[in-house]
CSV table of C-alpha atoms in Angstrom, one decimal:
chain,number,residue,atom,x,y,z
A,287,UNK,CA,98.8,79.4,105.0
A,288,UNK,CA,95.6,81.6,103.5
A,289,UNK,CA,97.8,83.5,101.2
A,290,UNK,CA,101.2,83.3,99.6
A,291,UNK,CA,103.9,86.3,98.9
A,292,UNK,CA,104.5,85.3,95.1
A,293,UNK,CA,106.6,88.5,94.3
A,294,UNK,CA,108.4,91.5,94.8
A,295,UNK,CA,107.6,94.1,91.7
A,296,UNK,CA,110.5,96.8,90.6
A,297,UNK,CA,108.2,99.2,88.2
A,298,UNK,CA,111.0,99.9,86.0
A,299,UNK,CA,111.6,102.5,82.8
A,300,UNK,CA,113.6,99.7,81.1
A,301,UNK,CA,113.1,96.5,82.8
A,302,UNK,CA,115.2,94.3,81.2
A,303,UNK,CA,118.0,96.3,81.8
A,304,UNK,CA,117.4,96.5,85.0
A,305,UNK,CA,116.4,92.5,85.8
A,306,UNK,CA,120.1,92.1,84.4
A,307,UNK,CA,121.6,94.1,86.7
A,308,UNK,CA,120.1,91.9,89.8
A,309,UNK,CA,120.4,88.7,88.1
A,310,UNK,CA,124.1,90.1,87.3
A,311,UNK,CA,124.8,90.7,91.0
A,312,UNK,CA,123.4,87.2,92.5
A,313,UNK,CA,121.3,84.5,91.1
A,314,UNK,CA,117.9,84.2,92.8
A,315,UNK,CA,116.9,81.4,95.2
A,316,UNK,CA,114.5,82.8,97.7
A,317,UNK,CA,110.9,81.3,97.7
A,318,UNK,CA,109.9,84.6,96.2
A,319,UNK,CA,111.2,86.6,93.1
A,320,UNK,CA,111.6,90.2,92.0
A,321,UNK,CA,109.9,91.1,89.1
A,322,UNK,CA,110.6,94.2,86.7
A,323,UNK,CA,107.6,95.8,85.2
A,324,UNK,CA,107.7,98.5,82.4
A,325,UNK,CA,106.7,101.8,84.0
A,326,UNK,CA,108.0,105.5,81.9
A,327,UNK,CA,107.5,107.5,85.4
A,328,UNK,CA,110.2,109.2,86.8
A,329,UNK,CA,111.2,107.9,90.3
A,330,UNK,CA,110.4,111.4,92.8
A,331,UNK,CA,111.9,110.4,96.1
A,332,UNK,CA,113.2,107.6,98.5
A,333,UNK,CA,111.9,105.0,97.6
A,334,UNK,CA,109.1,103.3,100.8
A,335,UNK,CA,110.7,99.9,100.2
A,336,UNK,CA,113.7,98.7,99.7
A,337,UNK,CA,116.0,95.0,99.4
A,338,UNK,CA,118.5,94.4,102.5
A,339,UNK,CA,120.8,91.9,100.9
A,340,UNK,CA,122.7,88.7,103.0
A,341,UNK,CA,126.3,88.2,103.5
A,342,UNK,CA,128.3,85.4,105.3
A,343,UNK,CA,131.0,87.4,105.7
A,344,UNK,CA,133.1,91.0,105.7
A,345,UNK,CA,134.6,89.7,102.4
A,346,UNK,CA,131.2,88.3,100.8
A,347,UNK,CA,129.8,91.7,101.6
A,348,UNK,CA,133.0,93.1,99.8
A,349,UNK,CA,132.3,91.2,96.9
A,350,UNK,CA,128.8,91.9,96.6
A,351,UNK,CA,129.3,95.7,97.1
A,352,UNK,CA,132.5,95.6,94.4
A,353,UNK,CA,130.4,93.6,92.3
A,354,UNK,CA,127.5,95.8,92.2
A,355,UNK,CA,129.3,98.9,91.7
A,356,UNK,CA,130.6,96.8,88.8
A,357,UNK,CA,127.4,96.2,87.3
A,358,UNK,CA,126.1,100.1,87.6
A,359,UNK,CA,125.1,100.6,91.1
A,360,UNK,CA,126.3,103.9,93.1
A,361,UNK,CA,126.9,104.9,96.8
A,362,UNK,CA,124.2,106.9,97.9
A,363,UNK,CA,123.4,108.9,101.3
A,364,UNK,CA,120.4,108.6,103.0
A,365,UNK,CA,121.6,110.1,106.6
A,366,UNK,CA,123.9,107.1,107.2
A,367,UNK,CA,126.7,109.6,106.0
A,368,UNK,CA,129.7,109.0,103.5
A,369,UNK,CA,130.9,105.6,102.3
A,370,UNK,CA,134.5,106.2,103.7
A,371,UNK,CA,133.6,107.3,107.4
A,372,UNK,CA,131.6,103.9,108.3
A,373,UNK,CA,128.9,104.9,110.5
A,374,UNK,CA,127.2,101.8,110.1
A,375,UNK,CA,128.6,98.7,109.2
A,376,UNK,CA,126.3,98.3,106.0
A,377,UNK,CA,126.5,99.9,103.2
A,378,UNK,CA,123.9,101.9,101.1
A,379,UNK,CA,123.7,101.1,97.4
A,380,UNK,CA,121.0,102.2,94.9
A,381,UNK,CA,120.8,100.7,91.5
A,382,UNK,CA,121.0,101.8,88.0
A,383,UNK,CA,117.4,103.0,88.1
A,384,UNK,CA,117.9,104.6,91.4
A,385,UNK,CA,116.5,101.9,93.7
A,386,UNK,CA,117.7,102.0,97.1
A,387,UNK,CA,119.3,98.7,98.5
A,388,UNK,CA,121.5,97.4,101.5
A,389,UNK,CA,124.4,95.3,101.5
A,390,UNK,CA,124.4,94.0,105.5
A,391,UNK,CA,127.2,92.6,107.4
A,392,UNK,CA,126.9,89.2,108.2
A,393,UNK,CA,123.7,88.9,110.7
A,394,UNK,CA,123.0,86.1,112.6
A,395,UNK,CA,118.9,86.4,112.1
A,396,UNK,CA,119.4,86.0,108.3
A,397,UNK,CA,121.5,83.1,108.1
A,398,UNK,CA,119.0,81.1,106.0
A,399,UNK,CA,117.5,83.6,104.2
A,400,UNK,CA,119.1,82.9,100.9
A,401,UNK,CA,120.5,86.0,99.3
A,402,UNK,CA,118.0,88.7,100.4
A,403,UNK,CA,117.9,89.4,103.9
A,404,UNK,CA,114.6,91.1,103.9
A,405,UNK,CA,112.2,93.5,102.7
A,406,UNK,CA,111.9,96.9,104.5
A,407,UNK,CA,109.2,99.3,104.4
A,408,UNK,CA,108.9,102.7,106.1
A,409,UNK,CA,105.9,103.1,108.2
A,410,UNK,CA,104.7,105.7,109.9
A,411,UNK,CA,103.1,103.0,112.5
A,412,UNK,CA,105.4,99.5,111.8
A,413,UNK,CA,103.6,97.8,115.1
A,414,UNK,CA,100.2,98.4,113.0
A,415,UNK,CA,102.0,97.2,109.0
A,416,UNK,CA,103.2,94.5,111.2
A,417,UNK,CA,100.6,93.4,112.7
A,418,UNK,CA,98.2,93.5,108.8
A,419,UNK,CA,100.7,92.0,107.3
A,420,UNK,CA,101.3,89.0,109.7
A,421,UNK,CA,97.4,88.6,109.6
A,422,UNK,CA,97.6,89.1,106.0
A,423,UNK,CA,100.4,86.0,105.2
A,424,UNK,CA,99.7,84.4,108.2
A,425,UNK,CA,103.6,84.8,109.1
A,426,UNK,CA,104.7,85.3,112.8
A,427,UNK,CA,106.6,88.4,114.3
A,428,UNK,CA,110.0,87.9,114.7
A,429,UNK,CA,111.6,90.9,116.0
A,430,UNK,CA,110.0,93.7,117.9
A,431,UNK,CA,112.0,96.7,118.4
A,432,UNK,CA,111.7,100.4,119.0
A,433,UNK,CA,112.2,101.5,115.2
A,434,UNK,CA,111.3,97.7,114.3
A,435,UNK,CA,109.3,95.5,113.7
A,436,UNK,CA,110.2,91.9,111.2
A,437,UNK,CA,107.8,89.1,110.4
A,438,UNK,CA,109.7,85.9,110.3
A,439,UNK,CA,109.0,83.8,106.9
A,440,UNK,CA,107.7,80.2,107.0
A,441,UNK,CA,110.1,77.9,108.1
A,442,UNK,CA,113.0,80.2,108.5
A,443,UNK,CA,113.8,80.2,104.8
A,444,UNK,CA,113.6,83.2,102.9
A,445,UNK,CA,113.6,87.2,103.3
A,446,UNK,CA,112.1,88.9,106.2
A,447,UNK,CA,109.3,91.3,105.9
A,448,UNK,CA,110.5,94.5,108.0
A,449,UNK,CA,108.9,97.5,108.8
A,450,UNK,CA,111.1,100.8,109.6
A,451,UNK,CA,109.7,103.8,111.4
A,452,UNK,CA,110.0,107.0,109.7
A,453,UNK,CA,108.1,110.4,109.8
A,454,UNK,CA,107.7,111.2,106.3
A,455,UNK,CA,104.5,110.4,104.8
A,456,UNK,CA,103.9,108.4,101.6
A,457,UNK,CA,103.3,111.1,98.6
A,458,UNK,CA,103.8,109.0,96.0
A,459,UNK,CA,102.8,105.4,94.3
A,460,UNK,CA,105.3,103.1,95.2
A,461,UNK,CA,107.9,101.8,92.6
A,462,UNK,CA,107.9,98.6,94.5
A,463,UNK,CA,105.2,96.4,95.6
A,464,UNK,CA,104.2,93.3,96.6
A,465,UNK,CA,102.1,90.4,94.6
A,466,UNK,CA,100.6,88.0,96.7
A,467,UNK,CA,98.1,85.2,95.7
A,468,UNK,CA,95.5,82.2,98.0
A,469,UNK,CA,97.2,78.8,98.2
A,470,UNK,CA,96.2,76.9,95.0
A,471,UNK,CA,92.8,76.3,94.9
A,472,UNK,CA,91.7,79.3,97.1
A,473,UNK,CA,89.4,82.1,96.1
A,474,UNK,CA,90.7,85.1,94.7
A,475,UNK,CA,87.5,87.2,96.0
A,476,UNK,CA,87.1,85.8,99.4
A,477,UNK,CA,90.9,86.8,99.8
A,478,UNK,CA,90.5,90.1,98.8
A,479,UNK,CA,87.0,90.4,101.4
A,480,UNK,CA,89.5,88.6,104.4
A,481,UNK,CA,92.1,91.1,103.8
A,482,UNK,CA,89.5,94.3,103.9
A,483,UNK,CA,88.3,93.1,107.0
A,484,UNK,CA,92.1,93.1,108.2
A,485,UNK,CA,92.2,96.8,106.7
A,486,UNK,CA,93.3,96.9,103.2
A,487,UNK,CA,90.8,99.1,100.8
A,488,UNK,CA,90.6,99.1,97.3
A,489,UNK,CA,90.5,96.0,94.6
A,490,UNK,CA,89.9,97.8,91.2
A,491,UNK,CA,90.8,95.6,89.1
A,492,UNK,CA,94.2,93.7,91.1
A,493,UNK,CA,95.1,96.7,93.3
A,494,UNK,CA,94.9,97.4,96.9
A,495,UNK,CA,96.3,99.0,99.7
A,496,UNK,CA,97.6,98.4,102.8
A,497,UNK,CA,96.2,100.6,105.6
A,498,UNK,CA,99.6,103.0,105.2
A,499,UNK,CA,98.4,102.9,101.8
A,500,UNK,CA,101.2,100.9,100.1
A,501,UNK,CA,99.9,99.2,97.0
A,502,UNK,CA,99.8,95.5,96.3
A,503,UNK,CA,98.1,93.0,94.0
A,504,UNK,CA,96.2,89.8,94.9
A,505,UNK,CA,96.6,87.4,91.9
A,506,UNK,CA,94.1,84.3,91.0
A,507,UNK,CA,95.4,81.4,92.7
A,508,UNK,CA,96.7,80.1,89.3
C-alpha cells in the first residue's frame, strides 16, 4: 500500500468534551481513529462528512441510539423526516457539537467493520472522489451504485470510504478530514507529488485538497 489512512479529524470547540462523548458511546477498534482538534469556529451547515456507525442487531442499534442520546447526542432531520415515522430504517443522530452521524441497521456489507461502518462524503461527482481516492489508498471499489460509490478497506476489516451524491456545493472548510501518511519509510514529498498527479492541489505546509476540494493532511511517515 503507497499510503495509509491514519485518522479521521473532528475540528472541535472543546475537544475533550467532545472525544468523551465518542469514547463514551463505544470504545475504538478500527485500524483508524478519530481525532478531536481544537478549532473556536462556529460549525455553518451540514456537515460534507459524516460517521455511519455498525450494528449487529435491531436491539444493538437500540442500545447505541439510547446510549448516545444518553451521552448528549440529539435527533436531527436532514430530509429523512421525523424519528417516530421511520422512513428509513437508520436513524440520524448529530452529536453534542452538532456533528451529523448514522446509527444503521444491521448490514450485511459491514459485518467486519468494527464499530464504524464507514465514512461518507457528499460529492457532487462520487464516481470521480471514488476513483482519487482508490488511486490515492490504493483501496479497491466495493460498491457501485447510482447515488454510490464505497471503497472497500484492506482485508475487509475496518470502515468503508463512501461517497454520496448531493447537489450542494462545498462553501465551507470541512470540520472533518482525513490524515493520511506513506508506509513507514516512504517519502512524505514524493507522496504529496503522486497524489497531485492523481488530482489533489495544494501542500502548504500539511494541507491539501481533493479535487472536490475536501481538505486532508499527508503526515511524515513517522
Amino acid at each position: 500500500m503507497v499510503t495509509r489512512l491514519v485518522n479521521l479529524v473532528f475540528d472541535s470547540a472543546l475537544p475533550r468534551d467532545l472525544a468523551g462523548f465518542w469514547e463514551g458511546l463505544f470504545s475504538w477498534d478500527a485500524p483508524f481513529e478519530p481525532a478531536f482538534r481544537s478549532e473556536a469556529g462556529p460549525k455553518r451547515g451540514k456537515n460534507r462528512l459524516h460517521l455511519d456507525l455498525a450494528s449487529r442487531s435491531p436491539e444493538h442499534q437500540a442500545e447505541l441510539v439510547d446510549r448516545a442520546l444518553s451521552l448528549g447526542a440529539r435527533h436531527i432531520d436532514v430530509g429523512q423526516g421525523p424519528p417516530e415515522e421511520k422512513r428509513v430504517p437508520w436513524v440520524v443522530l448529530a452529536d453534542p457539537e452538532g456533528n451529523e452521524f448514522c446509527v444503521l441497521e444491521p448490514r450485511e456489507q459491514y459485518a467486519g467493520t468494527g464499530a464504524i461502518a464507514s465514512v461518507v462524503t457528499d460529492a457532487r461527482d462520487p464516481e470521480r472522489l471514488a476513483r482519487f481516492w482508490a488511486a490515492a489508498l490504493c483501496w479497491e471499489i466495493g460498491v457501485r451504485e447510482e447515488a454510490i460509490v464505497g471503497l472497500r478497506p484492506p482485508g475487509g476489516r475496518g470502515p468503508w470510504l463512501e461517497f454520496l451524491a448531493t447537489e450542494e456545493e462545498k462553501r465551507h472548510r470541512n470540520r472533518l478530514r482525513f490524515e493520511i501518511a506513506p508506509r513507514r519509510g516512504g517519502s512524505r514529498a514524493a507522496e504529496v507529488r503522486r497524489l497531485r498527479e492523481l488530482g489533489a492541489t495544494g501542500a502548504h505546509g500539511e494541507a491539501m485538497v481533493d479535487p472536490e476540494g475536501n481538505e486532508f493532511s499527508v503526515l511524515s511517515s513517522r
